Coordinates of C-alpha atoms and ligand atoms in Angstrom, one line a residue:
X225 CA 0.0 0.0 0.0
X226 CA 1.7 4.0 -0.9
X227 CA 1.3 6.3 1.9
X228 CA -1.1 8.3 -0.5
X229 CA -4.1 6.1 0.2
X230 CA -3.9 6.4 3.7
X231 CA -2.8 9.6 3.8
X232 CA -0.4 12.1 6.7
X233 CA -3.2 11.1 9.5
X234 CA -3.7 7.6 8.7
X235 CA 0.2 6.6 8.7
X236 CA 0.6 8.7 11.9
X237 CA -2.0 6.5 13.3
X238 CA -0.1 3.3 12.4
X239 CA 3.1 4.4 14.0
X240 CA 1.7 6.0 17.3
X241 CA 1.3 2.7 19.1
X242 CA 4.0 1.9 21.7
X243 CA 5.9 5.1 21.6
X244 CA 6.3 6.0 25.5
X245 CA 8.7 4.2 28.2
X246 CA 8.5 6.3 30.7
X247 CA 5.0 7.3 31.4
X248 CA 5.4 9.4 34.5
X249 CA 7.1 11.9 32.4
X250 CA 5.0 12.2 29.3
X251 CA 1.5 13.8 30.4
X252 CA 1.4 14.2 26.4
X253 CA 2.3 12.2 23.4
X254 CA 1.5 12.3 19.9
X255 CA -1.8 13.5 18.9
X256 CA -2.0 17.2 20.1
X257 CA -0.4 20.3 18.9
X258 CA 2.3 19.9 20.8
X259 CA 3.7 17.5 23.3
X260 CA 3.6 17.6 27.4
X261 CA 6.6 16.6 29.2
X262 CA 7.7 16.1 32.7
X263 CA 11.2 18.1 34.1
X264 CA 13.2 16.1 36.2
X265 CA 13.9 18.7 38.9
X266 CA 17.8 19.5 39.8
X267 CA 18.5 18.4 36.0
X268 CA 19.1 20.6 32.9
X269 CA 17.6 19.8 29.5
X270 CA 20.0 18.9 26.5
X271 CA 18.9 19.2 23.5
X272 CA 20.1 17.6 20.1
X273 CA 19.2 17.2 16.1
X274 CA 20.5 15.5 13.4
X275 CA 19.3 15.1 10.3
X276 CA 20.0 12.6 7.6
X277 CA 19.3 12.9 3.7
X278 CA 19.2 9.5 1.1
X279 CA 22.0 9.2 -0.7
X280 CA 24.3 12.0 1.6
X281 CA 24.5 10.0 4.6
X282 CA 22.6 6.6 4.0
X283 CA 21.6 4.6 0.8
X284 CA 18.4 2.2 0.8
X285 CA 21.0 -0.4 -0.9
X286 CA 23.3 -1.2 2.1
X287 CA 20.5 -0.7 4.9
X288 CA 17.1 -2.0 5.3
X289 CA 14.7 0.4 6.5
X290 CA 14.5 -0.8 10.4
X291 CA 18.3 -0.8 10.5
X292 CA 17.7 2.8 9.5
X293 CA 15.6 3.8 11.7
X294 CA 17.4 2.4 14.7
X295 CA 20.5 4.5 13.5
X296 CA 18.9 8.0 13.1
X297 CA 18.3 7.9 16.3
X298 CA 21.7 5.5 17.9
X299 CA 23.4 9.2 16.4
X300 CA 21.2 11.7 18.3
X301 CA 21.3 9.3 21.7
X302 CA 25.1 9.2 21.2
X303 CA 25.1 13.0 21.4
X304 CA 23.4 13.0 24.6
X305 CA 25.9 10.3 26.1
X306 CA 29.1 12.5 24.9
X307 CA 27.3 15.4 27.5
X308 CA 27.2 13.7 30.3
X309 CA 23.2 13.3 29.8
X310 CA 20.7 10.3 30.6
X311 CA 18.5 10.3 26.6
X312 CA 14.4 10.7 27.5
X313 CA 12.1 12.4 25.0
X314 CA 12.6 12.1 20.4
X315 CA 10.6 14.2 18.1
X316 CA 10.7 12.6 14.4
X317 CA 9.9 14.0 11.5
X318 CA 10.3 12.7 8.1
X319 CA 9.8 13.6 4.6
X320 CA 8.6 11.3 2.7
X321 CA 8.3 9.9 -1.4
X322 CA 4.9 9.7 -1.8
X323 CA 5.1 6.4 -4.1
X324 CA 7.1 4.6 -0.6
X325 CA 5.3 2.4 0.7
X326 CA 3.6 2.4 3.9
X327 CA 5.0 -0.9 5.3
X328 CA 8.4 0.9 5.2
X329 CA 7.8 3.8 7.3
X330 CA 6.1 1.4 9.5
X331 CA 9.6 -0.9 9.4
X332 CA 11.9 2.5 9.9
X333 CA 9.8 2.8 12.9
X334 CA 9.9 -0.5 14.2
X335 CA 13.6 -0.1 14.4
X336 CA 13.1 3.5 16.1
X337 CA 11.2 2.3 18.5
X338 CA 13.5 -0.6 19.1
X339 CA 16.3 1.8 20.2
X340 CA 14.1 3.7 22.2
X341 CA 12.9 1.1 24.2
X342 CA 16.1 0.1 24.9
X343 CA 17.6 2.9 26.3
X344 CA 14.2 4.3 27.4
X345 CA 13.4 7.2 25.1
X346 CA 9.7 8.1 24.9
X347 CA 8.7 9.2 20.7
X348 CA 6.4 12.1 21.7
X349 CA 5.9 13.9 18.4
X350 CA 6.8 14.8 14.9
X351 CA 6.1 16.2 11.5
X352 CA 5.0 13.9 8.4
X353 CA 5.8 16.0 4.9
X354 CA 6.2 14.5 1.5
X355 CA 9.2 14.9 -0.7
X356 CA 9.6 14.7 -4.3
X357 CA 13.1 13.8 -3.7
X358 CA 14.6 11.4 -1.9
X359 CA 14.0 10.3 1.7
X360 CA 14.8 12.8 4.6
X361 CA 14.5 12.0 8.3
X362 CA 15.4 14.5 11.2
X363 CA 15.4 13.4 14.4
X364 CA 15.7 15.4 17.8
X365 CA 16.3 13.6 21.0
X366 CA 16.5 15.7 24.5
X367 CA 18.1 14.1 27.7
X368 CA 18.9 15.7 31.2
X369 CA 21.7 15.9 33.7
X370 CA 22.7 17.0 36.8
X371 CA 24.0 20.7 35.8
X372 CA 27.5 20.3 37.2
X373 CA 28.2 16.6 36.0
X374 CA 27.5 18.2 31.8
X375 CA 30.7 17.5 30.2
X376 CA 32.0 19.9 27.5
X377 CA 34.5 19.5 24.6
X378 CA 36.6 22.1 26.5
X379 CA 37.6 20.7 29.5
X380 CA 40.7 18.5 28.5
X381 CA 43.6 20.1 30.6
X382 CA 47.3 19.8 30.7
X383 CA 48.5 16.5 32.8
X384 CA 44.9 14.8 31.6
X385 CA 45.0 10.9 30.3
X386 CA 42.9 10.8 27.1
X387 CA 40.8 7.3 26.8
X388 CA 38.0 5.7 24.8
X389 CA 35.1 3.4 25.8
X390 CA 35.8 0.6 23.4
X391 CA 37.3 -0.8 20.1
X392 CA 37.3 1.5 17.3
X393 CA 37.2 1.2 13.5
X394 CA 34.4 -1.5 13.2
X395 CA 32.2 0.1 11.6
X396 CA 34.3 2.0 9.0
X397 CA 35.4 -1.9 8.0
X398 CA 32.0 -2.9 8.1
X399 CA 30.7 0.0 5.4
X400 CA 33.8 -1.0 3.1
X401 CA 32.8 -4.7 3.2
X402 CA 29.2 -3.5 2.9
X403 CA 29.9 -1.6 -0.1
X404 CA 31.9 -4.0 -1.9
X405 CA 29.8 -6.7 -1.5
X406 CA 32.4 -8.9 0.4
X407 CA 31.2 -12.6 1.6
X408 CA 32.9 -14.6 4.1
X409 CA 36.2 -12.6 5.2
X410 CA 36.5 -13.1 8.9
X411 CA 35.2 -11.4 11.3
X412 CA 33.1 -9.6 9.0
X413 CA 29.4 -10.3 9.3
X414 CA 30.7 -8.5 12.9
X415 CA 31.9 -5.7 11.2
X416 CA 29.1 -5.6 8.9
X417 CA 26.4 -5.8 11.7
X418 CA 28.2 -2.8 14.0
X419 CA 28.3 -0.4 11.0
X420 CA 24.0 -1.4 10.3
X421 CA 23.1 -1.4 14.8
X422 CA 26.1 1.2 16.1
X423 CA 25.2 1.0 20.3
X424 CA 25.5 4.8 21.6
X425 CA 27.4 4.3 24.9
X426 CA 24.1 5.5 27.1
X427 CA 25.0 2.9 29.3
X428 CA 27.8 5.2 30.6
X429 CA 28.0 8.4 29.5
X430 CA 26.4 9.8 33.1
X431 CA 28.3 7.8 35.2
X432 CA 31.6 8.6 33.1
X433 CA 30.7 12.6 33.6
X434 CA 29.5 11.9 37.5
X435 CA 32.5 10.3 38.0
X436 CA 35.4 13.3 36.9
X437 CA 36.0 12.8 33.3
X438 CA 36.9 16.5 31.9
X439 CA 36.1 16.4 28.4
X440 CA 34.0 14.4 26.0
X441 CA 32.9 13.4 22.9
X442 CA 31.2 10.6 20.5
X443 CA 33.2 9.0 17.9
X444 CA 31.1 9.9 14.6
X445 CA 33.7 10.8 12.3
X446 CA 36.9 9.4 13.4
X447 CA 39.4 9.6 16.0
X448 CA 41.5 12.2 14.4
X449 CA 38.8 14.4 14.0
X450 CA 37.0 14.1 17.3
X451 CA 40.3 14.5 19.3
X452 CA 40.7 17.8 17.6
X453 CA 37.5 18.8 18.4
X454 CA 38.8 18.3 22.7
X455 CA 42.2 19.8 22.0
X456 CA 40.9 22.7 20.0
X457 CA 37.9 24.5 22.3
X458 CA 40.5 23.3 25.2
X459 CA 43.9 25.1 24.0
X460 CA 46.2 21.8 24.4
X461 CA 48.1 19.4 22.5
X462 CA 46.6 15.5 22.5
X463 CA 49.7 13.3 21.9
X464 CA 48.1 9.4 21.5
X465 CA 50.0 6.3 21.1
X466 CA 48.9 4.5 17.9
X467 CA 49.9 0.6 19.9
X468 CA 47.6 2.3 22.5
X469 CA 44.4 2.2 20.3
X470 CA 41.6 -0.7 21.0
X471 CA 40.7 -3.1 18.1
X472 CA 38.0 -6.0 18.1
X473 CA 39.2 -9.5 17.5
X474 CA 36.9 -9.0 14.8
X475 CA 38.7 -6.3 13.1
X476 CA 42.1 -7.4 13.3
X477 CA 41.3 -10.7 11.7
X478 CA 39.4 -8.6 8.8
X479 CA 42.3 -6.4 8.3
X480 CA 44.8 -8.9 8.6
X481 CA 43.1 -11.0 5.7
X482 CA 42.3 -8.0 3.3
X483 CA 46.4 -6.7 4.0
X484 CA 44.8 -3.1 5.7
X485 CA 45.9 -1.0 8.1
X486 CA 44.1 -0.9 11.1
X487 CA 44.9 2.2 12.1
X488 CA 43.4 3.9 9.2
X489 CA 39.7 2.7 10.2
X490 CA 40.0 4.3 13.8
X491 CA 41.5 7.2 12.7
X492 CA 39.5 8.2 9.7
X493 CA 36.6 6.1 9.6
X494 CA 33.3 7.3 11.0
X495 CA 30.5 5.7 12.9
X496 CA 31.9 3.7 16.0
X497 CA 30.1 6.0 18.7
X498 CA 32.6 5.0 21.4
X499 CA 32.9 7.9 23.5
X500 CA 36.3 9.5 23.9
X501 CA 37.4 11.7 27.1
X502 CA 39.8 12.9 29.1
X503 CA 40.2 12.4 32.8
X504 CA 42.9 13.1 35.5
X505 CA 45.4 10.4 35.9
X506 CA 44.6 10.0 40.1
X507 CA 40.9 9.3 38.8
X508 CA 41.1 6.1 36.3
X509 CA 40.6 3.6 39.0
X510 CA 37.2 5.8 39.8
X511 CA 35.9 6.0 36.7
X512 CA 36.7 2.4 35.9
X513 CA 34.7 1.4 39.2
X514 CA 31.8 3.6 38.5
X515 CA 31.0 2.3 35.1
X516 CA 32.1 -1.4 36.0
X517 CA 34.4 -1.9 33.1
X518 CA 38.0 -1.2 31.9
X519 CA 38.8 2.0 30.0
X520 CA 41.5 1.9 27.6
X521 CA 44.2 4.8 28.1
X522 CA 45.3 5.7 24.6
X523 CA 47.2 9.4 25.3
X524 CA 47.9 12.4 27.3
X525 CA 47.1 15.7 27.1
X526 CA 50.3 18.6 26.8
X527 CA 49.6 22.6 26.7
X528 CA 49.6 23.4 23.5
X529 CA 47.5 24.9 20.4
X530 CA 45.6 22.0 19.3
X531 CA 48.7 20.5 17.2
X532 CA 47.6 16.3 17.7
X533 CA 50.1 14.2 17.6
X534 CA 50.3 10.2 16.9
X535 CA 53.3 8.4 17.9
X536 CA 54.2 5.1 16.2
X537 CA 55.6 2.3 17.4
X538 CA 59.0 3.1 16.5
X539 CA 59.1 6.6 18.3
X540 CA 58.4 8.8 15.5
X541 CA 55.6 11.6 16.1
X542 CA 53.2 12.6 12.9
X543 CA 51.0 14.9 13.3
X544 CA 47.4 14.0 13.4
X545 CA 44.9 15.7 11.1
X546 CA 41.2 15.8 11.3
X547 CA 40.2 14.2 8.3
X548 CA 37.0 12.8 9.1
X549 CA 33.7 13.1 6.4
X550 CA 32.9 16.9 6.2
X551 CA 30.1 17.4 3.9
X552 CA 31.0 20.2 2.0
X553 CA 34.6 19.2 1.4
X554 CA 35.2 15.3 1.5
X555 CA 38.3 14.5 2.6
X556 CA 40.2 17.2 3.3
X557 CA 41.4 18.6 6.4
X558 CA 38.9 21.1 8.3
Ligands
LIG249 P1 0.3 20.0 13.7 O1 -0.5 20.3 12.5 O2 -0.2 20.6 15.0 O3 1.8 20.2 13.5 P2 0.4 17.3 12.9 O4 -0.9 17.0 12.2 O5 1.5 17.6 12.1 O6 0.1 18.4 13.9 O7 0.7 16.0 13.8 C1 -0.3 15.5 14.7 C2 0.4 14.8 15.8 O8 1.2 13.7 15.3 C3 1.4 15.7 16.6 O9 1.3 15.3 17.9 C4 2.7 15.4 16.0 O10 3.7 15.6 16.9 C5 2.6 13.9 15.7 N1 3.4 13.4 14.5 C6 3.2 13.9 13.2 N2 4.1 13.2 12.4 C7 4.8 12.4 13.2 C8 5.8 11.4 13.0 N3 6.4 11.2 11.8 N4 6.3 10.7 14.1 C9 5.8 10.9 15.3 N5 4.8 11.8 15.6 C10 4.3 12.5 14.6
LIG250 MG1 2.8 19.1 11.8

């Protein structure tokens, strides 16, 4: 069935079912002008957007429309995590080709709602809109926090230990295989699946902030380029160890068999939404008890100018650029 026999209010009446998590903060959903939401008190609102356009930042040939759906919304949930914040409330709005049909709006939602049960984010409104383009979905997500536990880009200081949650470069090795069409290399249905369901680290992204980190942010375009945005706003030098950077099993059997470098995927590749911080040396054994898990320690933070700096296994420095995907200028340094 197209979405023009049902029409805007018919589809919205499809997807409204099973949209709220938390009811003792939503007095209203979707179906009014606008929706009614409970403040947690002590806590400040954060608020976050992104939007993502077929063909610029997904195709319908290497993701299925629930896969898609779970996505646009892992990347706004990640933003909340890199703040410090606890994710609660998503407004979606989508513009729509009139011919799509309506099972796969109700599939991009299955996979929204997926997410958002399991990190407990209530869908409380949107816009429907139809496009004679291509697809276009925006998403906004809002999450709280205690105000002095937000954690800003500009906090990395001199003396600092720079860390990430988890293994990075999965998912840039997952879009390649993706893209290519590559069968059985190993490890790389793994790969495949991390680039299609990317986990935003919500799990710990308030306990990392209440527990002293000084600076954060989510790994959506790369290493090099998220470690530039820390040093930059902060006025210091990051210097990371490249034998100092996580990868999955899964990875370094992939690269191994295809002859790449690993270190190119983590540093350039986009996608892995590990979260990336800084914290005082005296407060890793903290940090590591508050979220339960080990953090790995990749570098240190100098005074400097925002000059990043890799060191390589044989002592030589290079400096790090921030080459991640910028949209008006691929590829280039920003
Ligand atoms: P209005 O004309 O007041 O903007 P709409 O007719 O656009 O209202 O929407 C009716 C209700 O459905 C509102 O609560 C709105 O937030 C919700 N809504 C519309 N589109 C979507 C969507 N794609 N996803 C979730 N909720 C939606
Ligand atoms: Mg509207």
């Amino acid at each position: 069935m197209e979405i023009r026999e049902i029409g805007e209010f018919g589809l919205i009446d499809r997807l409204k079912e099973n949209t709220i998590c938390t009811p003792e903060l939503v007095d209203v959903g979707i179906g009014d002008d606008c929706a009614v939401v409970r403040h947690r008190p002590g806590t400040v609102q954060l608020l976050t957007t992104d939007m993502l356009v077929e063909n610029v930042h997904f195709t319908l040939l290497t993701t299925t429309p629930q896969e898609l759906g779970y996505k646009a919304i892992a990347v706004n949930i990640s933003d909340i995590a890199a703040m410090g914040g606890t994710p609660r409330h998503a407004l979606l709005s989508i513009a729509l080709p009139s011919a799509l049909p309506v099972e796969f709006v109700v599939a991009l939602y299955e996979g929204m709602k997926e997410i958002c049960r399991e990190f407990g984010v209530n869908i409380v409104g949107g816009d429907t809109v139809s496009s004679p383009g291509g697809l276009v979905i925006n998403v906004a997500v809002t999450g709280d926090a205690p105000p002095e536990a937000v954690i800003l880009r500009s906090g990395a200081r001199p003396g600092d230990v720079v860390a990430v949650s988890g293994p990075l470069g999965d998912s840039a090795a997952g879009l390649e295989l993706l893209l290519a069409g590559r069968e059985s290399v190993p490890g790389g249905e793994v790969l495949k699946e991390r680039h299609r369901k990317p986990r935003p680290r919500a799990d710990i992204g308030a306990r990392l902030a209440s527990a002293g980190v000084t600076s954060m942010n989510d790994i959506s375009d790369g290493l090099s380029s998220e470690l530039q945005e820390i040093a930059s706003p902060s006025g210091v030098d990051i210097i990371v160890a490249s034998e100092r950077i996580p990868f999955s099993p899964e990875l370094q059997a992939a690269a191994e068999w295809m002859d790449r470098d690993l270190l190119h995927y983590a540093l350039y590749g986009g996608e892995d939404f590990q979260l990336l911080f800084t914290l005082p040396e005296d407060r890793v054994e903290a940090v590591e008890a508050a979220i339960g898990a080990k953090i790995h320690i990749i570098g240190v933070v100098e005074s400097g100018t925002g000059r990043n700096r890799l060191r390589l296994g044989d002592g030589t420095c290079v400096e790090l650029r921030a080459r991640g995907y910028n949209h008006f200028h691929k590829d280039v340094d920003k």
